Structures are given as C-alpha cells and as structure tokens.
Coordinates of C-alpha atoms in Angstrom, one line a residue:
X1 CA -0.3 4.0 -21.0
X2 CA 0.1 6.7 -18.5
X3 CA 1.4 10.0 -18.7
X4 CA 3.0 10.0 -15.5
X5 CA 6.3 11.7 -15.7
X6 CA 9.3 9.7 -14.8
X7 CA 10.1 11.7 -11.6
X8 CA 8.6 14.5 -9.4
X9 CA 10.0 17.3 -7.0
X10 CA 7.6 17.9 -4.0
X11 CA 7.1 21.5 -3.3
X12 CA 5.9 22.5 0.3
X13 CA 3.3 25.4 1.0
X14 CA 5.4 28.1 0.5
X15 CA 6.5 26.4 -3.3
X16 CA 10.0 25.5 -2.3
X17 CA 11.1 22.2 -2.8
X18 CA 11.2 19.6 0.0
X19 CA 11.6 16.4 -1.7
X20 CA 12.0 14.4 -5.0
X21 CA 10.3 10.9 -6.0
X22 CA 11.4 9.0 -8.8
X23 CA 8.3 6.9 -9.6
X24 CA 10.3 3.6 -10.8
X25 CA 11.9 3.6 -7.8
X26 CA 8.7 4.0 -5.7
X27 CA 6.7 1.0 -7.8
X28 CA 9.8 -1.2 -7.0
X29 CA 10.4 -0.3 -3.7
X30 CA 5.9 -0.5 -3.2
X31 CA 5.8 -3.7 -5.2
X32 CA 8.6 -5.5 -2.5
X33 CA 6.9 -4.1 0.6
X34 CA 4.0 -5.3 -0.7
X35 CA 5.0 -9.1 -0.9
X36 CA 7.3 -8.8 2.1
X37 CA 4.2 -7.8 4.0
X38 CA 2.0 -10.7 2.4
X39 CA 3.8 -13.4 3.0
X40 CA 3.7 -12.5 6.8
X41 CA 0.2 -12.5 6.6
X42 CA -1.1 -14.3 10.0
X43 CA 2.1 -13.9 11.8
X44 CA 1.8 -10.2 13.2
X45 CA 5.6 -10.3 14.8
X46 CA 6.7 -11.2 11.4
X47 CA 4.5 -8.0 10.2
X48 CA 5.6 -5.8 12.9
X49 CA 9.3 -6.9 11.9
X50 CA 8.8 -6.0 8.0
X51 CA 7.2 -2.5 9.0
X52 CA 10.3 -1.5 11.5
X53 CA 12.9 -2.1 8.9
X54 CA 11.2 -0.6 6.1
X55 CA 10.0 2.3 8.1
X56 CA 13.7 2.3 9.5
X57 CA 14.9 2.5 6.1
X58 CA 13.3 5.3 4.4
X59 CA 12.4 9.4 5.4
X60 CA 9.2 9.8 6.7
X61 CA 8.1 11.9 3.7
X62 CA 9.0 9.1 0.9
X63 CA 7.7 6.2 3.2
X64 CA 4.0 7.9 3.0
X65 CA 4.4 7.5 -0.2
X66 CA 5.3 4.0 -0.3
X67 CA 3.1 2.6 2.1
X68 CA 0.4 4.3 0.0
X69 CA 1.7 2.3 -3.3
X70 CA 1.9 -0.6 -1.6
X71 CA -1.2 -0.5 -0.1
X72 CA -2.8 0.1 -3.5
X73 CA -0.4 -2.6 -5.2
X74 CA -1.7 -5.6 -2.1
X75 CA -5.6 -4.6 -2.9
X76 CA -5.2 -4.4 -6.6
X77 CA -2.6 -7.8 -7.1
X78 CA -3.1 -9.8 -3.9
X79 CA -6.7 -9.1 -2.0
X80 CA -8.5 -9.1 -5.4
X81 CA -7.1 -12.2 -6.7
X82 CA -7.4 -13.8 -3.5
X83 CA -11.7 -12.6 -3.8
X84 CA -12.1 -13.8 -6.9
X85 CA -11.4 -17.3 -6.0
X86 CA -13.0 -17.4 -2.6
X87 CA -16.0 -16.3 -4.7
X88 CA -15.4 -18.5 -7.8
X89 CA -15.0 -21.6 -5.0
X90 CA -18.3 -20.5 -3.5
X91 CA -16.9 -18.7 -0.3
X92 CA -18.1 -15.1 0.0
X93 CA -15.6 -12.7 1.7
X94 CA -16.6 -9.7 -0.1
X95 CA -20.4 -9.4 2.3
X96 CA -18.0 -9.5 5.1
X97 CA -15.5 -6.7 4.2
X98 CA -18.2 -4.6 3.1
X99 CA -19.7 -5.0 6.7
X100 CA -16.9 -4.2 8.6
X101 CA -15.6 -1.6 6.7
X102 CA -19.4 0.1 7.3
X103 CA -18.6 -0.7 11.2
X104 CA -15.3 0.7 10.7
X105 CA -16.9 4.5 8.9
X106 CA -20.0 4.5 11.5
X107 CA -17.6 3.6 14.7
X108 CA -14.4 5.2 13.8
X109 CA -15.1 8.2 11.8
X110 CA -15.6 11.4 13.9

C-alpha cells in the first residue's frame, strides 16, 4: 500500500499551476501503451504506428509522464518475466543487457 494521493496538480517554477495528473488515469492509460507497444515487438513500423497515435493523442507534458509509466510498467511486467524464463530455460540474456547498457553509458554519455 502506497500513499500516493489520488491526483496531483503540477506547479511550474514560478509555483503556478500548469497541469493536473490523475494517477488512475495515468496507470491505465501506461498499462495499455505498455501492451500496445509489446505486442509490436519485432515489427518497428507497427511500433512507430503505436508511438504516433499515442503521442498524437495526449499533451506533451502528460505524455512524459506516461511514456515514463509505461516504460517502468514493460520492465517490471513484461522484460522481467520474459528474463526469468530465458534464465530458468538456461538462456542468459541478462550478461548481454548488462553489456550493452555499459557500451551504451561509456559511448553515449557526455
């Protein structure tokens, strides 16, 4: 259990508000983004398709938000699943990641 309130208003720098999130909303709308994106997974026009009409759906601001949640949601409920079999059926993916995600920080960080 969580004590995450039901809703938020986002305040800018100068403490005004600039937008609200309701946080059921965002898990749903994450949670669906999540499994339209996985089940494109190997077809990259399919993937380009679900990003443009999600992206086209939502403000800037709230789809941040959700692409975050999402992102989070696919590692946690999809990816981790996904290892623990490869790894339970002998294949190890997880020596891999960790290698190109070190080739990613030393290549791509500035």
């Amino acid at each position: 259990m969580t004590n995450m309130p039901p809703e938020a208003i986002i305040v800018g720098d100068d403490g005004l508000p600039i937008g609200h999130v309701n946080f059921d909303q965002l898990t749903a709308d994450a949670t669906l983004l999540m499994y339209d994106m996985a089940v494109t997974a190997g077809d990259d026009d399919a993937t380009d398709k679900v990003a443009m009409k999600w992206a086209g759906a939502h403000e800037p601001d709230y789809f941040g938000y959700l692409c975050a949640s999402a992102l989070s949601l696919m590692t946690r409920h999809i990816l981790g699943p996904t290892l623990d079999v490869t790894d339970r059926v002998g294949v190890d993916l997880r020596t891999g990641l960790k290698q190109a995600s070190a080739a990613a920080h030393r290549d791509l960080q500035k």
